[in-house]
Tab-separated table of C-alpha atoms and ligand atoms in Angstrom:
chain	number	residue	atom	x	y	z
W	1	MET	CA	13.093	-12.924	-8.418
W	2	THR	CA	16.207	-11.441	-6.279
W	3	ILE	CA	15.227	-10.787	-2.692
W	4	PHE	CA	18.188	-9.041	-0.857
W	5	GLU	CA	18.006	-9.910	3.014
W	6	PHE	CA	18.909	-7.969	5.742
W	7	ASP	CA	18.322	-8.464	9.467
W	8	GLU	CA	18.114	-4.892	10.923
W	9	ILE	CA	18.205	-2.169	8.490
W	10	GLU	CA	16.623	1.565	8.966
W	11	SER	CA	14.243	1.704	6.280
W	12	SER	CA	13.545	-0.696	3.298
W	13	ASN	CA	12.824	1.499	0.941
W	14	ASP	CA	16.294	3.602	1.414
W	15	THR	CA	18.327	0.246	1.607
W	16	ALA	CA	16.382	-0.249	-2.033
W	17	ARG	CA	17.837	3.193	-3.209
W	18	ALA	CA	20.633	2.626	-2.315
W	19	ILE	CA	20.788	-0.713	-4.191
W	20	ILE	CA	19.808	1.228	-7.049
W	21	GLU	CA	22.665	3.260	-7.225
W	22	ASP	CA	25.121	0.650	-6.505
W	23	GLY	CA	24.126	-0.181	-10.195
W	24	VAL	CA	21.938	-3.447	-9.423
W	25	SER	CA	19.158	-3.742	-11.954
W	26	ALA	CA	15.823	-3.822	-11.354
W	27	PRO	CA	13.228	-5.668	-10.290
W	28	PHE	CA	14.457	-6.976	-7.041
W	29	TRP	CA	13.071	-6.969	-3.571
W	30	VAL	CA	14.572	-5.915	-0.133
W	31	LEU	CA	13.142	-7.737	3.619
W	32	ALA	CA	13.817	-7.200	6.546
W	33	ASN	CA	13.514	-8.726	9.791
W	34	SER	CA	13.294	-5.496	11.439
W	35	GLN	CA	13.968	-1.506	10.888
W	36	THR	CA	14.971	1.110	13.141
W	37	LYS	CA	13.380	3.711	11.080
W	38	GLY	CA	10.404	2.675	9.380
W	39	ARG	CA	8.273	5.549	8.048
W	40	GLY	CA	4.847	5.186	6.771
W	41	ARG	CA	2.793	8.212	4.585
W	42	LEU	CA	2.270	11.727	5.694
W	43	LYS	CA	5.968	11.157	7.534
W	44	ARG	CA	4.362	9.025	10.049
W	45	GLU	CA	6.665	6.700	11.788
W	46	TRP	CA	5.927	2.940	11.101
W	47	ARG	CA	7.207	0.439	13.970
W	48	SER	CA	8.511	-2.583	12.680
W	49	GLN	CA	8.743	-4.845	15.259
W	50	ARG	CA	10.309	-8.265	14.115
W	51	GLY	CA	8.415	-11.127	12.841
W	52	ASN	CA	5.831	-8.614	10.737
W	53	LEU	CA	6.590	-8.290	6.849
W	54	PHE	CA	8.875	-5.245	6.040
W	55	CYS	CA	9.853	-5.044	2.502
W	56	SER	CA	10.386	-3.168	-0.859
W	57	GLY	CA	10.509	-4.004	-4.018
W	58	VAL	CA	12.288	-2.259	-7.307
W	59	ILE	CA	10.765	-1.632	-10.323
W	60	ASP	CA	12.494	0.164	-13.327
W	61	PHE	CA	10.322	2.610	-15.499
W	62	GLY	CA	13.120	3.890	-17.638
W	63	SER	CA	12.539	7.504	-19.015
W	64	GLU	CA	8.816	6.628	-18.426
W	65	VAL	CA	7.034	8.729	-14.991
W	66	PRO	CA	5.312	5.893	-13.066
W	67	ASN	CA	1.769	6.166	-12.946
W	68	PRO	CA	0.252	6.879	-9.919
W	69	LEU	CA	-2.280	4.556	-10.710
W	70	TYR	CA	0.145	2.024	-9.431
W	71	SER	CA	-0.768	2.469	-5.582
W	72	PHE	CA	-4.160	0.632	-6.799
W	73	VAL	CA	-2.356	-2.385	-8.646
W	74	ILE	CA	-0.367	-3.214	-5.191
W	75	GLY	CA	-3.062	-2.159	-2.688
W	76	LEU	CA	-4.986	-5.107	-4.654
W	77	ALA	CA	-2.494	-7.215	-4.769
W	78	VAL	CA	-1.536	-7.144	-0.968
W	79	TYR	CA	-5.131	-7.281	-0.332
W	80	GLU	CA	-5.201	-10.608	-2.252
W	81	THR	CA	-2.683	-11.959	-0.377
W	82	ILE	CA	-3.752	-11.162	3.262
W	83	MET	CA	-6.652	-12.887	1.780
W	84	HIS	CA	-4.474	-15.845	1.011
W	85	PHE	CA	-3.595	-16.637	4.201
W	86	ALA	CA	-6.720	-15.037	5.961
W	87	HIS	CA	-9.758	-16.572	4.022
W	88	ASN	CA	-12.412	-16.128	6.369
W	89	ALA	CA	-10.878	-13.009	7.183
W	90	GLU	CA	-13.670	-9.718	6.028
W	91	ALA	CA	-10.772	-7.389	4.660
W	92	ILE	CA	-11.315	-4.086	3.330
W	93	LEU	CA	-9.515	-1.277	1.401
W	94	LYS	CA	-9.460	1.970	2.487
W	95	TRP	CA	-7.941	4.461	0.328
W	96	PRO	CA	-5.337	5.364	-0.868
W	97	ASN	CA	-3.951	1.820	-0.020
W	98	ASP	CA	-3.948	1.120	3.594
W	99	ILE	CA	-5.832	-2.566	4.327
W	100	LEU	CA	-8.526	-2.758	7.080
W	101	ILE	CA	-10.064	-6.102	8.786
W	102	GLU	CA	-12.484	-5.687	11.421
W	103	GLY	CA	-11.810	-1.597	11.330
W	104	ALA	CA	-8.383	-2.153	12.274
W	105	LYS	CA	-5.337	-1.494	10.181
W	106	ILE	CA	-2.624	-4.444	9.510
W	107	SER	CA	-0.981	-3.220	6.438
W	108	GLY	CA	0.164	-0.008	4.759
W	109	ILE	CA	2.077	1.032	1.643
W	110	LEU	CA	4.471	3.561	1.020
W	111	LEU	CA	5.233	4.125	-2.778
W	112	GLU	CA	7.755	6.804	-3.536
W	113	THR	CA	10.131	7.272	-6.732
W	114	HIS	CA	13.291	7.942	-7.349
W	115	THR	CA	15.810	9.107	-10.157
W	116	PHE	CA	18.937	7.970	-11.120
W	117	GLN	CA	21.086	8.255	-13.880
W	118	ARG	CA	18.292	9.476	-16.109
W	119	ARG	CA	16.028	6.526	-15.107
W	120	ASN	CA	12.694	6.445	-12.749
W	121	PHE	CA	12.341	4.053	-10.629
W	122	LEU	CA	9.248	3.146	-8.475
W	123	ILE	CA	10.304	1.917	-5.305
W	124	ILE	CA	6.948	-0.228	-3.018
W	125	GLY	CA	7.230	-0.089	0.674
W	126	ILE	CA	5.220	-2.661	2.099
W	127	GLY	CA	4.489	-3.324	5.954
W	128	VAL	CA	2.041	-5.857	7.265
W	129	ASN	CA	1.547	-7.027	10.701
W	130	LEU	CA	2.013	-11.006	10.882
W	131	VAL	CA	2.668	-11.798	14.662
W	132	SER	CA	2.146	-8.568	16.358
W	133	ALA	CA	0.300	-5.672	16.130
W	134	PRO	CA	2.099	-2.033	16.749
W	135	LYS	CA	0.240	0.474	18.993
W	136	ILE	CA	-0.585	3.381	17.338
W	137	LEU	CA	-1.956	6.563	18.614
W	138	ASP	CA	-4.672	7.590	16.347
W	139	ARG	CA	-5.856	4.226	14.918
W	140	GLU	CA	-6.503	0.549	15.840
W	141	THR	CA	-4.216	-2.092	14.323
W	142	ILE	CA	-4.467	-5.596	14.054
W	143	CYS	CA	-2.231	-8.622	12.847
W	144	LEU	CA	-2.681	-12.220	11.024
W	145	ALA	CA	-2.094	-14.303	14.200
W	146	GLN	CA	-5.133	-12.273	16.219
W	147	ILE	CA	-7.295	-13.517	13.240
W	148	SER	CA	-6.149	-16.818	11.658
W	149	GLU	CA	-4.526	-20.111	13.468
W	150	THR	CA	-1.759	-20.224	10.983
W	151	PHE	CA	-0.030	-17.328	9.870
W	152	PRO	CA	2.735	-17.135	7.494
W	153	SER	CA	6.548	-16.116	7.790
W	154	PRO	CA	7.904	-12.811	6.162
W	155	LYS	CA	9.597	-14.887	3.847
W	156	ASP	CA	6.115	-16.925	3.318
W	157	PHE	CA	4.504	-13.800	2.778
W	158	ILE	CA	6.690	-12.203	0.564
W	159	ASN	CA	6.889	-15.143	-2.124
W	160	VAL	CA	2.769	-15.043	-2.305
W	161	MET	CA	2.494	-11.774	-2.387
W	162	ILE	CA	5.368	-11.200	-5.653
W	163	GLY	CA	3.363	-13.498	-7.786
W	164	LYS	CA	0.129	-11.431	-6.817
W	165	ILE	CA	1.790	-8.254	-7.627
W	166	ASP	CA	3.323	-9.567	-11.204
W	167	PHE	CA	-0.257	-11.028	-11.926
W	168	PHE	CA	-1.654	-7.236	-10.873
W	169	LEU	CA	1.164	-5.875	-12.875
W	170	LYS	CA	0.448	-7.880	-15.948
W	171	GLU	CA	-3.439	-7.443	-15.710
W	172	PHE	CA	-2.971	-3.621	-15.265
W	173	GLN	CA	-0.362	-3.514	-18.496
W	174	LYS	CA	-2.835	-5.327	-20.781
W	175	HIS	CA	-6.041	-3.604	-19.716
W	176	SER	CA	-4.935	-0.397	-18.082
W	177	PHE	CA	-7.179	0.902	-15.313
W	178	SER	CA	-10.361	-1.432	-16.124
W	179	LYS	CA	-9.958	-4.290	-15.068
W	180	ILE	CA	-8.096	-2.868	-11.623
W	181	ARG	CA	-10.681	0.005	-11.144
W	182	PRO	CA	-13.912	-2.184	-10.776
W	183	MET	CA	-11.794	-4.853	-8.538
W	184	TRP	CA	-10.296	-2.357	-6.375
W	185	LEU	CA	-13.975	-0.676	-5.625
W	186	ASP	CA	-15.653	-4.091	-4.656
W	187	ARG	CA	-13.052	-3.900	-2.030
W	188	ALA	CA	-13.250	-0.749	-1.029
W	189	MET	CA	-14.690	0.876	2.461
W	190	GLY	CA	-17.016	3.678	2.737
W	191	LEU	CA	-18.223	4.264	-0.938
W	192	GLY	CA	-21.415	6.125	-0.928
W	193	GLU	CA	-20.812	7.011	2.837
W	194	LYS	CA	-20.359	10.730	4.111
W	195	ILE	CA	-16.664	11.151	4.707
W	196	ILE	CA	-13.901	13.284	5.791
W	197	ILE	CA	-10.555	13.970	3.707
W	198	ASP	CA	-7.949	15.156	5.982
W	199	GLN	CA	-5.172	17.092	4.121
W	200	GLY	CA	-3.379	17.968	6.932
W	201	VAL	CA	-3.772	21.992	6.058
W	202	LYS	CA	-7.378	21.541	5.129
W	203	LYS	CA	-10.390	19.114	6.231
W	204	ILE	CA	-13.107	18.343	2.968
W	205	SER	CA	-15.969	16.377	4.024
W	206	GLY	CA	-18.700	15.101	1.518
W	207	ILE	CA	-19.796	11.909	0.367
W	208	PHE	CA	-17.311	9.455	-1.112
W	209	ARG	CA	-19.004	8.603	-4.539
W	210	THR	CA	-16.311	6.763	-6.590
W	211	ILE	CA	-12.798	6.452	-7.455
W	212	ASN	CA	-12.792	7.684	-11.346
W	213	PRO	CA	-10.797	6.112	-14.257
W	214	ASN	CA	-7.664	8.556	-13.443
W	215	GLY	CA	-7.523	7.608	-9.879
W	216	GLU	CA	-8.980	10.292	-7.961
W	217	LEU	CA	-11.304	10.134	-5.215
W	218	GLU	CA	-14.844	11.613	-6.034
W	219	LEU	CA	-16.212	13.498	-3.479
W	220	GLU	CA	-19.698	15.113	-3.511
W	221	THR	CA	-19.902	17.875	-0.948
W	222	GLU	CA	-21.781	20.815	-0.740
W	223	ASN	CA	-20.335	22.883	-3.197
W	224	GLY	CA	-20.336	20.153	-5.821
W	225	CYS	CA	-18.003	17.068	-6.683
W	226	VAL	CA	-14.427	17.713	-5.807
W	227	PHE	CA	-11.682	15.436	-6.977
W	228	ILE	CA	-9.253	14.166	-4.379
W	229	ASN	CA	-5.555	13.263	-4.806
W	230	SER	CA	-4.177	13.300	-1.515
W	231	GLY	CA	-4.801	12.627	2.037
W	232	ASP	CA	-6.266	10.245	4.396
W	233	VAL	CA	-9.531	9.289	4.957
W	234	ILE	CA	-11.796	9.899	8.225
W	235	PHE	CA	-15.248	7.451	8.605
W	236	GLN	CA	-17.150	9.122	10.432
W	237	GLN	CA	-21.014	10.228	10.754
W	238	LEU	CA	-21.460	13.770	9.747
W	239	PRO	CA	-23.904	16.113	11.581
Y	301	LIG	C1	1.682	3.954	5.673
Y	301	LIG	O1	0.315	3.111	5.760
Y	301	LIG	O2	1.541	4.667	6.220
Y	301	LIG	C2	2.464	3.167	4.995
Y	301	LIG	C3	3.437	1.966	5.900
Y	301	LIG	C4	4.911	1.414	4.873
Y	301	LIG	C5	5.719	0.765	5.844
Y	301	LIG	C6	7.075	-0.080	4.945
Y	301	LIG	S1	7.560	-1.333	5.972
Y	301	LIG	C7	8.576	-1.358	4.556
Y	301	LIG	C8	9.041	-0.121	3.667
Y	301	LIG	N1	9.820	0.586	4.920
Y	301	LIG	C9	9.621	1.501	5.206
Y	301	LIG	O3	10.157	2.166	5.901
Y	301	LIG	N2	7.861	2.024	5.043
Y	301	LIG	C10	7.571	0.811	4.253
């Protein structure tokens, strides 16, 4: 697998996009030591201090539109990579694809699509806190170095992660969502609990019942079951 390595770039997702437009064939990965404009989901900043992992993978889907279920496939692969390096950690997946350890965020995934010359590309941006946990205003963060005596370099981490992503992508291609879904649910936070979905413009509260075969979060509200495709989960006791 080709990995293009950079010292400092704005965002590995943007560099991946530029490399696609240079005509380089996918799959490939972009790995950066630091980013000056790292970004997260919902237009958040992703603080990108040296020593942590900042990378983006690219898959070429040709004329097909990438399936949104890839979000779960990648989340599971990153989860398993973290567990590979921190065997005893109690990690959990927080919908849609954050990974938390001891309730604090250790990694984030930003999936973007890009169309160039009538081909659709999935850009998989992954950030993992390896040596430091950037302070974020509204949430706790943690890094691998805090929970494990030995922790990998970004290069060691990406090499293992590429293997795991390849494995879960093949599982998804063979069995669709049927193998990935139960594995994801086994590692999921808050099933059966009261949660709030924050969609920016509105908040919806209810009980997190499951992720259904379409990848929607099923939320049992006072007005019946609603199917959620986007937002952030807030875990807290409701009155
Ligand atoms: C999130 O949890 O909000 C997603 C964070 C994704 C961060 C990664 S770091 C590598 C890639 N490049 C970016 O600018 N963002 C993603």
